[in-house]
Amino acid sequence: MLLLNFFRSSIGLKIIMALTGLALFGFTVGHMVGNLQIFLPKEHINAYAAFLQSQKELLWGVRIGLLVMVVLHIWAAIKLTAMNAAARPVGYNDPGKSATKATLASRTMIVSGVIVLIFIIFHILHFTVGSVQPQFYGLHDEAGRHDVYRMVIEGFRNPFISGFYVISVVLLGFHLSHGLSSMFRSVGLTSPAWRKPQELFAAAFSGIIVVGMAIVPIAIVIRLINPTF
Ligand code: HEM
């Protein structure tokens, strides 16, 4: 009961946001590294995907874990936003200063967060369910494995699909960058001297993720990777 009250308090909610955000961040780094196998011969990514699919318990464990993280992250975000609005209904007396800045930052987080959520739903329908471009889903390679390589290449040859991915990944980058630097503050790991270096670190780390993710659709749409099927 005491623990439940703690997690409903503003500091408890911030800790939930920080921990779930960190876990989702970790998934994103791992997923980015896995995706970069698209630059290797097709056996690599197909064997990797087949391995993941063969580990059913692990796969479903990760899926359920991710879903719980996303739900908790959004729930805590909604509760914190409501708490902030209730605590400061008319804003500070000095509207040009921190109140406006904080509101703008949290608004940006809400907008980028909602777009990233829409992207993730689209992305799962695209590559996991296969309902966006069904013509490229369910194909098999010579070894009889799901041809993830072909699905990704044929999918990203469509400039609208690639464009949507690149825009979404850039927004994800803003979300991660701001989220990571506020995480340091939420868990008390900051001081005025550390603030700037932490912001730079968050921006640089998120920038690497943006580049590592966006390079896949970009390399395909500009035909840098251009196999014939
Ligand atoms: C733009 C680069 C990206 C590429 C090329 C890519 C590629 C893929 C592929 C091929 C799959 C299906 C794997 C399979 O069928 O075995 C997948 C699943 C998934 N991706 Fe991505 N992805 C990208 C970006 C992202 C981003 C930015 C996120 C979220 C932050 C994300 C989250 C997921 C999730 C949650 C799944 C479902 C995993 C499952 O099957 O349970 N992806 N991705």
Short mmCIF file of C-alpha atoms and ligand atoms in Angstrom, two decimals:
data_model
loop_
_atom_site.label_atom_id
_atom_site.label_comp_id
_atom_site.label_asym_id
_atom_site.label_seq_id
_atom_site.Cartn_x
_atom_site.Cartn_y
_atom_site.Cartn_z
CA MET A 1 0.00 0.00 0.00
CA LEU A 2 2.83 2.33 0.99
CA LEU A 3 4.70 1.39 -2.19
CA LEU A 4 1.56 1.98 -4.26
CA ASN A 5 1.22 5.47 -2.76
CA PHE A 6 4.86 6.17 -3.51
CA PHE A 7 4.41 5.28 -7.17
CA ARG A 8 1.36 7.52 -7.37
CA SER A 9 3.33 10.49 -6.05
CA SER A 10 5.02 12.88 -8.44
CA ILE A 11 8.51 11.54 -7.64
CA GLY A 12 7.31 7.92 -7.91
CA LEU A 13 5.77 8.65 -11.32
CA LYS A 14 8.99 10.30 -12.47
CA ILE A 15 10.94 7.22 -11.42
CA ILE A 16 8.51 5.00 -13.37
CA MET A 17 8.96 7.25 -16.43
CA ALA A 18 12.75 7.12 -16.07
CA LEU A 19 13.01 3.34 -15.59
CA THR A 20 10.52 2.41 -18.34
CA GLY A 21 12.12 4.99 -20.65
CA LEU A 22 15.55 3.51 -19.98
CA ALA A 23 14.31 -0.02 -20.72
CA LEU A 24 12.71 1.14 -24.01
CA PHE A 25 15.91 3.00 -24.84
CA GLY A 26 17.89 -0.23 -24.30
CA PHE A 27 15.56 -2.12 -26.62
CA THR A 28 15.98 0.58 -29.28
CA VAL A 29 19.80 0.32 -29.14
CA GLY A 30 19.65 -3.49 -29.50
CA HIS A 31 17.11 -3.29 -32.32
CA MET A 32 19.24 -0.72 -34.16
CA VAL A 33 22.30 -2.99 -34.01
CA GLY A 34 20.22 -5.94 -35.27
CA ASN A 35 18.82 -3.86 -38.16
CA LEU A 36 22.29 -2.84 -39.35
CA GLN A 37 22.74 -6.44 -40.54
CA ILE A 38 20.83 -5.30 -43.62
CA PHE A 39 24.25 -4.10 -44.87
CA LEU A 40 25.57 -7.70 -44.71
CA PRO A 41 24.68 -10.55 -47.09
CA LYS A 42 21.03 -11.61 -46.68
CA GLU A 43 21.84 -14.82 -44.72
CA HIS A 44 22.76 -12.77 -41.66
CA ILE A 45 19.51 -10.92 -40.97
CA ASN A 46 17.38 -13.91 -42.04
CA ALA A 47 19.29 -16.25 -39.71
CA TYR A 48 19.03 -13.68 -36.90
CA ALA A 49 15.26 -13.29 -37.39
CA ALA A 50 14.82 -17.09 -37.59
CA PHE A 51 16.79 -17.47 -34.35
CA LEU A 52 14.58 -14.89 -32.57
CA GLN A 53 11.43 -16.57 -33.89
CA SER A 54 12.66 -19.96 -32.63
CA GLN A 55 13.02 -18.62 -29.06
CA LYS A 56 9.28 -18.40 -28.41
CA GLU A 57 9.47 -17.89 -24.64
CA LEU A 58 12.12 -15.19 -24.99
CA LEU A 59 10.25 -13.52 -27.85
CA TRP A 60 6.95 -13.39 -25.97
CA GLY A 61 8.71 -12.39 -22.76
CA VAL A 62 10.27 -9.41 -24.56
CA ARG A 63 6.99 -8.53 -26.33
CA ILE A 64 4.97 -8.56 -23.10
CA GLY A 65 7.77 -6.71 -21.28
CA LEU A 66 7.82 -3.99 -23.96
CA LEU A 67 4.05 -3.64 -23.88
CA VAL A 68 4.06 -3.26 -20.08
CA MET A 69 6.87 -0.66 -20.35
CA VAL A 70 5.02 1.34 -23.01
CA VAL A 71 1.73 1.27 -21.04
CA LEU A 72 3.43 2.31 -17.76
CA HIS A 73 5.41 5.05 -19.54
CA ILE A 74 2.27 6.53 -21.10
CA TRP A 75 0.22 6.13 -17.89
CA ALA A 76 2.88 7.94 -15.82
CA ALA A 77 3.18 10.67 -18.49
CA ILE A 78 -0.58 11.31 -18.45
CA LYS A 79 -0.71 11.37 -14.63
CA LEU A 80 2.28 13.72 -14.36
CA THR A 81 0.87 16.08 -16.98
CA ALA A 82 -2.46 16.17 -15.13
CA MET A 83 -0.68 16.80 -11.81
CA ASN A 84 1.40 19.62 -13.28
CA ALA A 85 -1.68 21.23 -14.82
CA ALA A 86 -3.57 21.01 -11.51
CA ALA A 87 -0.65 22.46 -9.55
CA ARG A 88 -0.09 25.37 -11.93
CA PRO A 89 -3.38 26.21 -13.67
CA VAL A 90 -2.48 29.79 -14.57
CA GLY A 91 1.29 29.56 -15.00
CA TYR A 92 3.98 31.48 -13.18
CA ASN A 93 3.97 35.23 -12.83
CA ASP A 94 6.86 35.54 -15.21
CA PRO A 95 5.44 33.94 -18.34
CA GLY A 96 8.53 34.62 -20.45
CA LYS A 97 10.67 32.41 -18.22
CA SER A 98 10.67 28.84 -16.92
CA ALA A 99 6.92 28.15 -17.00
CA THR A 100 6.66 28.69 -20.75
CA LYS A 101 9.88 26.79 -21.35
CA ALA A 102 8.77 23.79 -19.33
CA THR A 103 5.39 23.75 -21.00
CA LEU A 104 6.97 23.89 -24.44
CA ALA A 105 9.34 21.04 -23.57
CA SER A 106 6.55 18.86 -22.20
CA ARG A 107 4.31 19.71 -25.16
CA THR A 108 7.09 18.66 -27.54
CA MET A 109 7.41 15.42 -25.58
CA ILE A 110 3.68 14.73 -25.81
CA VAL A 111 3.55 15.43 -29.58
CA SER A 112 6.71 13.44 -30.40
CA GLY A 113 5.59 10.65 -28.04
CA VAL A 114 2.17 10.35 -29.71
CA ILE A 115 3.73 10.29 -33.21
CA VAL A 116 6.28 7.65 -32.10
CA LEU A 117 3.40 5.56 -30.72
CA ILE A 118 1.53 5.82 -34.04
CA PHE A 119 4.76 4.88 -35.82
CA ILE A 120 5.27 1.79 -33.61
CA ILE A 121 1.71 0.58 -34.32
CA PHE A 122 2.27 1.12 -38.07
CA HIS A 123 5.68 -0.56 -37.87
CA ILE A 124 4.29 -3.68 -36.16
CA LEU A 125 1.50 -3.90 -38.76
CA HIS A 126 4.18 -3.46 -41.45
CA PHE A 127 6.91 -5.92 -40.46
CA THR A 128 5.49 -8.17 -37.73
CA VAL A 129 1.87 -8.62 -38.89
CA GLY A 130 2.60 -7.98 -42.59
CA SER A 131 -0.63 -6.19 -43.39
CA VAL A 132 0.82 -2.93 -44.84
CA GLN A 133 2.60 -4.50 -47.85
CA PRO A 134 1.32 -8.11 -47.80
CA GLN A 135 2.96 -8.78 -51.20
CA PHE A 136 6.40 -8.72 -49.49
CA TYR A 137 5.41 -10.64 -46.36
CA GLY A 138 5.60 -14.40 -45.87
CA LEU A 139 8.19 -14.95 -48.62
CA HIS A 140 10.92 -17.51 -47.92
CA ASP A 141 14.62 -17.61 -48.78
CA GLU A 142 16.52 -20.61 -50.24
CA ALA A 143 16.97 -22.05 -46.75
CA GLY A 144 13.18 -21.91 -46.18
CA ARG A 145 13.44 -19.08 -43.62
CA HIS A 146 11.19 -16.02 -43.46
CA ASP A 147 12.83 -13.64 -45.97
CA VAL A 148 13.10 -10.61 -43.69
CA TYR A 149 15.88 -9.21 -45.91
CA ARG A 150 13.63 -9.08 -48.97
CA MET A 151 10.65 -7.79 -46.95
CA VAL A 152 12.70 -4.86 -45.62
CA ILE A 153 14.40 -4.03 -48.96
CA GLU A 154 11.21 -4.18 -51.05
CA GLY A 155 9.33 -2.30 -48.33
CA PHE A 156 11.78 0.61 -48.14
CA ARG A 157 12.03 0.97 -51.93
CA ASN A 158 8.72 2.79 -51.53
CA PRO A 159 9.74 6.44 -50.85
CA PHE A 160 6.57 7.22 -48.87
CA ILE A 161 7.23 4.35 -46.48
CA SER A 162 10.94 5.26 -46.17
CA GLY A 163 10.08 8.94 -45.69
CA PHE A 164 7.61 8.10 -42.92
CA TYR A 165 10.23 5.95 -41.16
CA VAL A 166 12.91 8.64 -41.39
CA ILE A 167 10.60 11.38 -40.04
CA SER A 168 9.41 9.10 -37.21
CA VAL A 169 12.95 8.13 -36.27
CA VAL A 170 14.01 11.81 -36.15
CA LEU A 171 11.08 12.55 -33.83
CA LEU A 172 12.04 9.52 -31.77
CA GLY A 173 15.52 11.07 -31.52
CA PHE A 174 14.12 14.33 -30.08
CA HIS A 175 11.98 12.34 -27.67
CA LEU A 176 14.95 10.21 -26.52
CA SER A 177 17.27 13.18 -26.20
CA HIS A 178 14.94 15.21 -24.02
CA GLY A 179 13.77 12.10 -22.14
CA LEU A 180 17.31 11.04 -21.30
CA SER A 181 18.35 14.44 -20.00
CA SER A 182 15.20 14.77 -17.87
CA MET A 183 15.84 11.26 -16.56
CA PHE A 184 19.11 12.43 -15.03
CA ARG A 185 17.20 15.17 -13.20
CA SER A 186 14.31 12.88 -12.13
CA VAL A 187 16.63 10.43 -10.42
CA GLY A 188 18.61 13.25 -8.84
CA LEU A 189 21.78 12.57 -10.83
CA THR A 190 22.51 16.16 -11.71
CA SER A 191 23.88 19.50 -10.57
CA PRO A 192 24.17 22.83 -12.42
CA ALA A 193 27.71 21.92 -13.55
CA TRP A 194 26.59 18.54 -14.90
CA ARG A 195 23.52 19.77 -16.70
CA LYS A 196 25.14 20.87 -19.96
CA PRO A 197 27.42 17.79 -20.35
CA GLN A 198 24.43 15.55 -19.66
CA GLU A 199 22.33 17.34 -22.28
CA LEU A 200 25.17 16.97 -24.79
CA PHE A 201 25.56 13.29 -23.96
CA ALA A 202 21.80 12.71 -24.35
CA ALA A 203 21.77 14.54 -27.70
CA ALA A 204 24.84 12.69 -29.00
CA PHE A 205 23.58 9.25 -27.92
CA SER A 206 20.15 9.91 -29.43
CA GLY A 207 21.81 11.23 -32.59
CA ILE A 208 23.66 7.92 -33.00
CA ILE A 209 20.34 6.08 -32.72
CA VAL A 210 18.69 8.36 -35.30
CA VAL A 211 21.56 7.81 -37.77
CA GLY A 212 21.76 4.05 -37.08
CA MET A 213 18.00 3.62 -37.61
CA ALA A 214 17.42 6.08 -40.48
CA ILE A 215 20.40 4.86 -42.51
CA VAL A 216 18.51 1.64 -43.31
CA PRO A 217 15.53 3.14 -45.20
CA ILE A 218 17.78 5.87 -46.68
CA ALA A 219 20.37 3.39 -48.03
CA ILE A 220 17.58 1.35 -49.61
CA VAL A 221 15.54 4.17 -51.11
CA ILE A 222 18.62 5.76 -52.71
CA ARG A 223 19.59 2.27 -54.02
CA LEU A 224 22.86 2.07 -52.10
CA ILE A 225 21.69 -1.42 -51.23
CA ASN A 226 20.07 -2.69 -54.41
CA PRO A 227 19.88 -6.46 -54.76
CA THR A 228 17.80 -8.10 -57.50
CA PHE A 229 15.19 -10.63 -56.43
C1 HEM B 1 14.01 2.43 -39.33
C2 HEM B 1 14.56 1.39 -38.92
C3 HEM B 1 13.87 0.11 -38.48
C4 HEM B 1 13.92 -1.07 -39.14
C5 HEM B 1 14.65 -1.38 -40.45
C6 HEM B 1 13.18 -2.05 -38.35
C7 HEM B 1 13.01 -3.37 -38.69
C8 HEM B 1 12.17 -4.26 -38.05
C9 HEM B 1 11.82 -5.60 -38.52
C10 HEM B 1 12.36 -6.23 -39.80
C11 HEM B 1 10.97 -6.15 -37.61
C12 HEM B 1 10.31 -7.54 -37.69
C13 HEM B 1 11.28 -8.59 -37.17
C14 HEM B 1 10.85 -9.99 -37.56
O1 HEM B 1 9.86 -10.19 -38.25
O2 HEM B 1 11.57 -10.92 -37.15
C15 HEM B 1 10.77 -5.18 -36.57
C16 HEM B 1 9.97 -5.35 -35.45
C17 HEM B 1 9.81 -4.43 -34.45
N1 HEM B 1 10.39 -3.18 -34.36
FE1 HEM B 1 11.58 -2.33 -35.77
N2 HEM B 1 12.71 -1.42 -37.21
C18 HEM B 1 13.09 -0.11 -37.26
C19 HEM B 1 12.81 0.87 -36.31
C20 HEM B 1 12.13 0.63 -35.12
C21 HEM B 1 11.92 1.62 -34.09
C22 HEM B 1 12.40 3.05 -34.15
C23 HEM B 1 11.22 0.99 -33.09
C24 HEM B 1 10.74 1.54 -31.77
C25 HEM B 1 11.34 2.42 -31.07
C26 HEM B 1 10.99 -0.37 -33.49
C27 HEM B 1 10.31 -1.31 -32.75
C28 HEM B 1 9.98 -2.58 -33.18
C29 HEM B 1 9.10 -3.49 -32.47
C30 HEM B 1 8.45 -3.22 -31.11
C31 HEM B 1 9.00 -4.66 -33.25
C32 HEM B 1 8.17 -5.90 -32.95
C33 HEM B 1 9.03 -7.00 -32.46
C34 HEM B 1 8.21 -8.27 -32.39
O3 HEM B 1 8.04 -8.93 -33.41
O4 HEM B 1 7.73 -8.56 -31.33
N3 HEM B 1 11.56 -0.56 -34.72
N4 HEM B 1 11.51 -4.04 -36.85
#
